Structure formats: structure tokens, C-alpha cells
PDB file of C-alpha atoms in Angstrom:
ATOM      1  CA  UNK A 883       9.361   1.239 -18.754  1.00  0.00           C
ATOM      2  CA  UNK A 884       6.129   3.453 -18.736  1.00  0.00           C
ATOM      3  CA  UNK A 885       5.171   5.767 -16.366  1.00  0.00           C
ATOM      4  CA  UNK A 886       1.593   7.648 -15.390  1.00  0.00           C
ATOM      5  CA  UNK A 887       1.023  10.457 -13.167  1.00  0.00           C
ATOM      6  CA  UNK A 888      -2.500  11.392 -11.658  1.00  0.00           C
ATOM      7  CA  UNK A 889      -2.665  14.756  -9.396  1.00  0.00           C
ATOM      8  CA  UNK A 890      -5.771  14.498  -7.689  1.00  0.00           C
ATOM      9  CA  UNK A 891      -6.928  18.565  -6.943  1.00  0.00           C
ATOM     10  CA  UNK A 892      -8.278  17.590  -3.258  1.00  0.00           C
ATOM     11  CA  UNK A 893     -10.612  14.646  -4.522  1.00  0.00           C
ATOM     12  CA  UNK A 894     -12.218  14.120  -1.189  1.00  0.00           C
ATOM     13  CA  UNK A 895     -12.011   9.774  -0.659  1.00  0.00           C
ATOM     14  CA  UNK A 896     -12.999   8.720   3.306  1.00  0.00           C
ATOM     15  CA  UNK A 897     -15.153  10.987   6.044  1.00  0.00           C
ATOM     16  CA  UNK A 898     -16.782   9.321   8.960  1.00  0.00           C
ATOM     17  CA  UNK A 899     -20.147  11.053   9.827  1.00  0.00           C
ATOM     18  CA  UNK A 900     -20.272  13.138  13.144  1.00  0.00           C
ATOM     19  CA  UNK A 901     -21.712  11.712  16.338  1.00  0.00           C
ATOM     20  CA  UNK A 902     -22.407  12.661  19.896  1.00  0.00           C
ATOM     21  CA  UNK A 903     -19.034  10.702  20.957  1.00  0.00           C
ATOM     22  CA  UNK A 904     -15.384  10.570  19.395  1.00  0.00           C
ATOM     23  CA  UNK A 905     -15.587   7.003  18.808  1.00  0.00           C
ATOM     24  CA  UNK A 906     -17.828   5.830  16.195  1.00  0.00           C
ATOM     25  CA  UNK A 907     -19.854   2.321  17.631  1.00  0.00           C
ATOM     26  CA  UNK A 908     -18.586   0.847  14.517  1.00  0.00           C
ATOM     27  CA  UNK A 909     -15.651   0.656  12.198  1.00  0.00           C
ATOM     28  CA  UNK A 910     -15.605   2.159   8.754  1.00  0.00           C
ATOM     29  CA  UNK A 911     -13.512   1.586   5.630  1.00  0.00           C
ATOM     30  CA  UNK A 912     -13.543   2.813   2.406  1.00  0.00           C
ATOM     31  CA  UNK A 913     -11.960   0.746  -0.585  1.00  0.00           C
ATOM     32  CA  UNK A 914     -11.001   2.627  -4.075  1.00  0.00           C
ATOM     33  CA  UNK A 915     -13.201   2.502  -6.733  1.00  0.00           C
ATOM     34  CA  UNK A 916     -12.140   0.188 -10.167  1.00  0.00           C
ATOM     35  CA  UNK A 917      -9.824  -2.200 -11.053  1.00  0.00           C
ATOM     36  CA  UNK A 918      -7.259  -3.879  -8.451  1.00  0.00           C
ATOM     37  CA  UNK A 919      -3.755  -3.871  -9.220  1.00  0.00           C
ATOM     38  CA  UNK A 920      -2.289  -7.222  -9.978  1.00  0.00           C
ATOM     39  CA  UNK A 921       0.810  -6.258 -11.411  1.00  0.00           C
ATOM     40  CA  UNK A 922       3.027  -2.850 -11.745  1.00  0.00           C
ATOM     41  CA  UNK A 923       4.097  -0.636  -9.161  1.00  0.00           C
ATOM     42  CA  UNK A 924       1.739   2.234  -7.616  1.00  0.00           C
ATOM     43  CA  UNK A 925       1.949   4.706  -5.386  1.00  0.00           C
ATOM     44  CA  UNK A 926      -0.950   7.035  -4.042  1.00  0.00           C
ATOM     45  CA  UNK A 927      -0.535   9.842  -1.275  1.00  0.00           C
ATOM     46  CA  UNK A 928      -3.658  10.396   1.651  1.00  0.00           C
ATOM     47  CA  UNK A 929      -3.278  13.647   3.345  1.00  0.00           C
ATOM     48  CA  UNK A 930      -4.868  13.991   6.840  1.00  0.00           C
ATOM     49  CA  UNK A 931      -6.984  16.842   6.912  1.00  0.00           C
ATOM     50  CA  UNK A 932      -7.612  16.685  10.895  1.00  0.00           C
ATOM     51  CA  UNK A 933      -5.198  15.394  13.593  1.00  0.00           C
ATOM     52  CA  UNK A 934      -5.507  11.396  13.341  1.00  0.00           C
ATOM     53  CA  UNK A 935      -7.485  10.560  16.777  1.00  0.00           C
ATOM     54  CA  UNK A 936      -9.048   7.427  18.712  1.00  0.00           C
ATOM     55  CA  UNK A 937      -7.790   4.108  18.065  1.00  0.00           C
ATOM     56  CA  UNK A 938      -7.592   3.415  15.357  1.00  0.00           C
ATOM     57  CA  UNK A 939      -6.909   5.517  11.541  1.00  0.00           C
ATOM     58  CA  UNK A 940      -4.854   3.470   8.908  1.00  0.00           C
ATOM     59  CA  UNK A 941      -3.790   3.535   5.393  1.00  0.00           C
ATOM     60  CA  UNK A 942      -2.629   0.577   3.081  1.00  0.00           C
ATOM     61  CA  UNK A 943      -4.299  -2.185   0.477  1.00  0.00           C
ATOM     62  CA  UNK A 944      -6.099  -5.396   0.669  1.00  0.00           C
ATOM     63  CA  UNK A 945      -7.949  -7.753  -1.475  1.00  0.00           C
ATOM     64  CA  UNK A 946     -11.555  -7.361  -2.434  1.00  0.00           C
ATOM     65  CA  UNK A 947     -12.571  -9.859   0.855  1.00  0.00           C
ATOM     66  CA  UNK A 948     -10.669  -7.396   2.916  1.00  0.00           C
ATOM     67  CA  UNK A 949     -13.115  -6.300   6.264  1.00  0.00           C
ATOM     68  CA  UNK A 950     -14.666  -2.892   5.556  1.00  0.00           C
ATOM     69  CA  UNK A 951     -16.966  -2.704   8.527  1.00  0.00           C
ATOM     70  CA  UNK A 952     -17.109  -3.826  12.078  1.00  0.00           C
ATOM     71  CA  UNK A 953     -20.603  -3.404  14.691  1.00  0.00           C
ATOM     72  CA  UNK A 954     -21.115  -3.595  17.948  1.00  0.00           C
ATOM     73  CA  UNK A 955     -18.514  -0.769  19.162  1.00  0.00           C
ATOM     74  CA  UNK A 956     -15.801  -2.936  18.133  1.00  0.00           C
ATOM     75  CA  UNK A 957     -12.948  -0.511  17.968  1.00  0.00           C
ATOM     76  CA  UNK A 958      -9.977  -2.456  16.219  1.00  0.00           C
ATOM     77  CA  UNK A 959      -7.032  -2.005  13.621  1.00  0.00           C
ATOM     78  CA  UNK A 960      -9.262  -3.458  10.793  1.00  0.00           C
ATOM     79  CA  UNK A 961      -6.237  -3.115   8.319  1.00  0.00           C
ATOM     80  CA  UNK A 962      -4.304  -6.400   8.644  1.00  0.00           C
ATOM     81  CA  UNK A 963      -6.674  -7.726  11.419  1.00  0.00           C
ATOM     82  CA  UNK A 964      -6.426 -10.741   8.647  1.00  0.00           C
ATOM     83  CA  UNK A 965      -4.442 -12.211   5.629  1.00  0.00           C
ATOM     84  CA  UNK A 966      -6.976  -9.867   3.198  1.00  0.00           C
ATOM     85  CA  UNK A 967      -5.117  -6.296   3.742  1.00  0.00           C
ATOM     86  CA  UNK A 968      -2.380  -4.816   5.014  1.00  0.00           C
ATOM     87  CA  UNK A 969      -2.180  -0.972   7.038  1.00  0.00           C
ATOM     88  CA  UNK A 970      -0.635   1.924   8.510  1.00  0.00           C
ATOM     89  CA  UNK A 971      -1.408   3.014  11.862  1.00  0.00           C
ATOM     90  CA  UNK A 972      -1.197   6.758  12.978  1.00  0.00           C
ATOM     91  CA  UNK A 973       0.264   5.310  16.035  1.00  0.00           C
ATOM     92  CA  UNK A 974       3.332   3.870  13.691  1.00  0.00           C
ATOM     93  CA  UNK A 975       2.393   0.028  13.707  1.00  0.00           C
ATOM     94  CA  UNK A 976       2.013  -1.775  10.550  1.00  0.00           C
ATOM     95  CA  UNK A 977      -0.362  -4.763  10.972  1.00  0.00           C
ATOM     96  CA  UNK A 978      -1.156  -7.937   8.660  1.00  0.00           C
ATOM     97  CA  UNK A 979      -2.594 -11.952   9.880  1.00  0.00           C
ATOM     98  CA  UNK A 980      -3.601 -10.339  13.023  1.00  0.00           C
ATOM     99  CA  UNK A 981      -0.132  -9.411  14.169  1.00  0.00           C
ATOM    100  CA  UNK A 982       1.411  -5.841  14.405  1.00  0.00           C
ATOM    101  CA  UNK A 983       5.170  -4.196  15.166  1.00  0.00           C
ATOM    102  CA  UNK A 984       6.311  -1.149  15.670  1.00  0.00           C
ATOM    103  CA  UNK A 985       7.245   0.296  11.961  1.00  0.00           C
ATOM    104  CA  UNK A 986       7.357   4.097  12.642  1.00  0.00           C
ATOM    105  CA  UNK A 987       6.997   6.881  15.102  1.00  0.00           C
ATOM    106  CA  UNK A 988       3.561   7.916  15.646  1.00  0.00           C
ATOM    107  CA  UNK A 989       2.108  10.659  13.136  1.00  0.00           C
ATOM    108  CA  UNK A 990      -0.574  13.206  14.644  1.00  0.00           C
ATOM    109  CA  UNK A 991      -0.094  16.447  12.896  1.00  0.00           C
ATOM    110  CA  UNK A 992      -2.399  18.143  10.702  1.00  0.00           C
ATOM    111  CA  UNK A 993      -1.865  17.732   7.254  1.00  0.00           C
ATOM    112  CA  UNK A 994       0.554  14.531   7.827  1.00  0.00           C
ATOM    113  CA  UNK A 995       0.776  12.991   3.655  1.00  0.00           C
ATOM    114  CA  UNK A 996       1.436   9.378   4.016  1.00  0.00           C
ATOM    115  CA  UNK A 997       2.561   7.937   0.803  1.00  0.00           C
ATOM    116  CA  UNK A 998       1.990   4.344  -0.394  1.00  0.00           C
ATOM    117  CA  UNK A 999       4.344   2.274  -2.781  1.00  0.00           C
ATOM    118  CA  UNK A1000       3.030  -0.850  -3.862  1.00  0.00           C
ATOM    119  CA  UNK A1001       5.422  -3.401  -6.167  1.00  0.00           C
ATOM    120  CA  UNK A1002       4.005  -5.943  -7.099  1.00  0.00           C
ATOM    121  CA  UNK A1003       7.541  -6.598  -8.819  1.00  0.00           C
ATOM    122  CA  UNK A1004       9.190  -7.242  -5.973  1.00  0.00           C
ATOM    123  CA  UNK A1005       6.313  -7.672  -3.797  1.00  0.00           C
ATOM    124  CA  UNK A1006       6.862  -4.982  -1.298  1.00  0.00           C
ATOM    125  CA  UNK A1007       4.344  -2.129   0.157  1.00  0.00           C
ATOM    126  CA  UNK A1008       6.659   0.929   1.198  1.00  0.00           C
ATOM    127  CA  UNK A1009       5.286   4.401   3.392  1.00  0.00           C
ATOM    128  CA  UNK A1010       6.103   7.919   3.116  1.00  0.00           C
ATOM    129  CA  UNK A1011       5.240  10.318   5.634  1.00  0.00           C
ATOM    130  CA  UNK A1012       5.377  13.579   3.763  1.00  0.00           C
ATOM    131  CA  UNK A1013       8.156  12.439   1.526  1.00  0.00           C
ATOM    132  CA  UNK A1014      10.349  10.564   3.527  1.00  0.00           C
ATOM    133  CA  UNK A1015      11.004   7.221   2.978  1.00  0.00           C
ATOM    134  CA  UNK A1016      10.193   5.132   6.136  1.00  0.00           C
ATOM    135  CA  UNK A1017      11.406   1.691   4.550  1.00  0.00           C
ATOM    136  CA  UNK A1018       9.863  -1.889   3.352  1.00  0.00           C
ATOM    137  CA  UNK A1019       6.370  -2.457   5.781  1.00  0.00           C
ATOM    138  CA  UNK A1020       5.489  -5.453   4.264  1.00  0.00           C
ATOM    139  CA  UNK A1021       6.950  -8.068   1.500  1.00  0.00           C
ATOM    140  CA  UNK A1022       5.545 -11.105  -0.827  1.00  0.00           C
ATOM    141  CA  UNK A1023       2.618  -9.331  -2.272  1.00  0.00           C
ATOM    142  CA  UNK A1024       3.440 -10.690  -5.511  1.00  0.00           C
ATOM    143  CA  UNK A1025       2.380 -13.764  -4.542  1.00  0.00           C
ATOM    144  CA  UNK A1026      -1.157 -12.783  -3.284  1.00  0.00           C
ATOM    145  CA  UNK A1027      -2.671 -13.758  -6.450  1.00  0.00           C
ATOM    146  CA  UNK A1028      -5.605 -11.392  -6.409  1.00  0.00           C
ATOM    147  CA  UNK A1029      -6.064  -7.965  -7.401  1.00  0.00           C
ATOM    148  CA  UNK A1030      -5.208  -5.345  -4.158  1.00  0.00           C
ATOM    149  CA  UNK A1031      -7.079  -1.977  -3.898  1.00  0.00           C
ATOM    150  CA  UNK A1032      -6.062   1.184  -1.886  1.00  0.00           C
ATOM    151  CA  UNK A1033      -8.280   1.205   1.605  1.00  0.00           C
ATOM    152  CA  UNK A1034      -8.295   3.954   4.253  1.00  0.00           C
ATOM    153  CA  UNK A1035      -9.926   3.181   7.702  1.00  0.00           C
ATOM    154  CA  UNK A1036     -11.119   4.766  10.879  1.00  0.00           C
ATOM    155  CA  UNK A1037     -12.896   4.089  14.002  1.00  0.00           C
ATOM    156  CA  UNK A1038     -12.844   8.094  14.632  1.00  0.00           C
ATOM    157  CA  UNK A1039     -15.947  10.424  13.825  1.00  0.00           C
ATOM    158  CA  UNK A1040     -15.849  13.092  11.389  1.00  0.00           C
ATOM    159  CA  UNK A1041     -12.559  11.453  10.145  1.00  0.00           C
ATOM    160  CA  UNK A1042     -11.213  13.522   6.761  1.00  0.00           C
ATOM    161  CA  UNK A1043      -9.077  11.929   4.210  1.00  0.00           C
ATOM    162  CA  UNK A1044      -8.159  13.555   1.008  1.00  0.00           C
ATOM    163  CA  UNK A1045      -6.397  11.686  -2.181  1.00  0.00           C
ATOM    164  CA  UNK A1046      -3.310  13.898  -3.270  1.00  0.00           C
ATOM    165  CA  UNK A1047      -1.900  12.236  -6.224  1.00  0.00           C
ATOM    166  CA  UNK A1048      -1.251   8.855  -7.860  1.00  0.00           C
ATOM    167  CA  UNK A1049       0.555   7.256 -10.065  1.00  0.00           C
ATOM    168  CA  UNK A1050       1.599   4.174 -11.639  1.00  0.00           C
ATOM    169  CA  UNK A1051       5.084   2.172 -12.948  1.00  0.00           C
ATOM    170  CA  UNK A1052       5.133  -0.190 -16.097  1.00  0.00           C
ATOM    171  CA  UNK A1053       7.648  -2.590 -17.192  1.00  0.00           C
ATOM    172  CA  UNK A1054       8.240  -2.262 -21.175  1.00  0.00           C
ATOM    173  CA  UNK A1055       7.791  -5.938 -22.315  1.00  0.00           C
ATOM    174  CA  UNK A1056      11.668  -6.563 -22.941  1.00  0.00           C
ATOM    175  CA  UNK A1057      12.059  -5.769 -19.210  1.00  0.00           C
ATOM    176  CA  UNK A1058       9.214  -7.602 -18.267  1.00  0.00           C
ATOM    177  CA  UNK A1059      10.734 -10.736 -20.005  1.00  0.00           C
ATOM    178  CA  UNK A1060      14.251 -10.057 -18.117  1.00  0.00           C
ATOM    179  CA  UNK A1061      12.354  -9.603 -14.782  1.00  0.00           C
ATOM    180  CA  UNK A1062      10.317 -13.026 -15.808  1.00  0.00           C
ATOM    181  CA  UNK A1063      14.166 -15.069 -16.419  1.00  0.00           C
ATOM    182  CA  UNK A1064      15.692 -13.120 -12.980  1.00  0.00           C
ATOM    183  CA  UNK A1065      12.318 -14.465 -10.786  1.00  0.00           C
ATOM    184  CA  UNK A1066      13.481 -18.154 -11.917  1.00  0.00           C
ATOM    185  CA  UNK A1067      17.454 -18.280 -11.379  1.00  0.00           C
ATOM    186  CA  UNK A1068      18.409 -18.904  -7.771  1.00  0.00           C
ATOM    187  CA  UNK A1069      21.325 -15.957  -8.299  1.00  0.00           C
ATOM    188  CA  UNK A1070      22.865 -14.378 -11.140  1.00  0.00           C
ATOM    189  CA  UNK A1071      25.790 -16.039 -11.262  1.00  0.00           C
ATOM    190  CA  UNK A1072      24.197 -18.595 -13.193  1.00  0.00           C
ATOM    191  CA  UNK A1073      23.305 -16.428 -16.190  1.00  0.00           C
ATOM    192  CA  UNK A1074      25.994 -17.374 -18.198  1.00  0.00           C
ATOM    193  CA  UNK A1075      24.976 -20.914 -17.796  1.00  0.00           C
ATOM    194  CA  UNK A1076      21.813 -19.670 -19.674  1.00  0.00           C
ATOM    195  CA  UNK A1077      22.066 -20.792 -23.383  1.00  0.00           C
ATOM    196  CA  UNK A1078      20.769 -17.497 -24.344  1.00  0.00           C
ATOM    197  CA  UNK A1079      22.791 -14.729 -26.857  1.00  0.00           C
ATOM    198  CA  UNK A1080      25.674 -12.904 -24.717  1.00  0.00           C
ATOM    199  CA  UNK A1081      23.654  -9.552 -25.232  1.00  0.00           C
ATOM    200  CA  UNK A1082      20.565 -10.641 -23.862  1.00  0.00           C
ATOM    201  CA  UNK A1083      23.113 -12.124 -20.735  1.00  0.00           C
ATOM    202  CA  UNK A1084      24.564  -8.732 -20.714  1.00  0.00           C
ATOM    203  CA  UNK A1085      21.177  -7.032 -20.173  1.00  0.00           C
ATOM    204  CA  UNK A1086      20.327 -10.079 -17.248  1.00  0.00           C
ATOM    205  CA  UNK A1087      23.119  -8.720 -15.744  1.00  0.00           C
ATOM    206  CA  UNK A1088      22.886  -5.091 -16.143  1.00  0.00           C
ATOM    207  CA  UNK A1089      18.603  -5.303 -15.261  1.00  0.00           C
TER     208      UNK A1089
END
């Protein structure tokens, strides 16, 4: 397995521009930069550097169609409004295909670091809210087929975002091969069925 770590010294990623109201009359997101992640497991942190306000301010992932601007003072959760990307609300609802439920307890503190874990193993998205572990959000990303990039969002003006770290997870390619024989067996009980040497059974077992 390989591992990468990438502290990011207060790399400044989303801020909406000021206006003479708290609500922008349009709806701003801001996709990372470079490739997509199709396959490993990432995690990235987004520290709040103002008290999350209005109605909407979300964190997650979607695919390069994913919405990154609404007009016309629509003021929605633009994060999971469709099948393209998935989000975090500050109010605690995750939302994907238009629907939302109540994942967490709301979040409006200053300097609030929500986490992001993103398998595309096991095709799960996990949250953090400054370290703690608030359990699966979402599942069967693995299957989305198409690259997902990080995305914060915000109907709120002068919105402030920073990027605190990141990092990335790597099968080795014996483990990827294991993780390859596991996706196609129904349950492990059937790998000694597998005409395959007892080590490698062993290790089927054991991964």
C-alpha cells in the first residue's frame, strides 16, 4: 500500500465576492484544479474561516458535469441537486439525485474543519468535522465511472474557504489483485473453491 501526504500552509481555494446583501443573486462553486480521482482513496480537509451563513455552504465531490453556477437568485443546495456530485451541508444534510437526509448536526462555528474521505475501493464518501468521524454519507462511487473532483459551494457573500491538507491511499499491485478476486466472489466462503495456491487463499482471507 502507498501513502502521500500534502499539508496545504492556508492555500486559500473558494471566496464569494462581497455585495450589498448576504445572499449572493447567484450560486457559486469552485471545483479543484487537475486530474479527477478514479481510483484510490483521498481525503482533503476545508476549514471555515467565517461562521457558515445563508442557505446554503457545502463540501463534497462530483463529476466534471457537476453544476457550478446557478442565476437568477436561485438560492439552492447545488451539491447533489443531481446524479453529478454529492455534498455537505452546514446545516448537517447530505444531498445527492435531488434528495437530502439529515446526516449530522448542524456546524456554524468559526474555524469548523470538515474532512472528506473518498474510496473509491469501497465506494464510500465519509465526513469529519474537526476529526471526528461522522460515518458513511454516501456509497457506490466506485461505480460512477468518471473521474470525481473536490467542490466547495456557497450561495453566501464573502464566503472563505481554506484547503488544510490532503492526502492520498494506494493499493500495492498484489493488493490490488486480491481486492480485484474479493469484488467478484459473492462471500468468502467460497475462496477455497478458488483453484488458486493455498497461500494466495490465505492472503484472500486475511485481505
Amino acid at each position: 500500500m502507498t501513502e502521500g501526504a500534502e499539508p496545504v500552509s492556508q492555500s486559500r481555494v473558494f471566496t464569494t465576492p462581497s455585495t450589498s446583501s448576504k445572499e449572493r443573486s447567484d450560486w457559486r462553486g469552485v471545483k479543484a484544479r487537475g486530474v479527477g480521482f478514479i481510483h484510490g482513496e483521498h481525503y482533503w480537509e476545508v476549514k471555515f474561516l467565517e461562521p457558515p451563513y445563508g442557505t446554503s455552504v457545502m463540501v463534497g465531490a462530483g463529476t466534471k458535469q457537476a453544476l457550478l453556477h446557478l442565476g437568477n437568485y436561485q438560492f439552492r443546495n447545488m451539491l447533489g441537486m443531481d446524479l453529478e456530485s454529492w455534498g455537505l451541508s452546514y446545516k448537517g444534510t447530505v444531498w445527492h439525485g435531488g434528495q437530502s437526509r439529515q446526516y449530522t448536526e448542524p456546524f456554524y462555528e468559526t474555524s469548523t474543519i470538515i474532512g472528506v474521505d473518498l474510496n473509491l475501493y469501497d465506494g464510500t464518501m465519509v465526513f469529519y468535522k474537526n476529526g471526528l468521524n461522522l460515518g458513511v454519507a454516501f456509497t457506490g462511487l466506485n461505480k460512477v465511472g468518471v473521474p470525481l473532483y473536490p467542490i466547495v459551494s456557497s450561495t453566501a457573500a464573502e464566503t472563505e474557504l481554506h484547503l488544510e491538507m490532503r492526502s492520498c491511499r494506494f493499493l500495492s499491485l498484489q493488493e490490488q489483485c486480491l481486492y480485484t478476486v474479493l469484488q467478484h466472489l459473492v462471500d468468502k466462503v467460497h475462496i477455497d473453491t478458488l483453484p488458486l495456491p493455498e497461500i494466495i487463499r490465505r492472503q484472500l482471507k486475511e485481505f
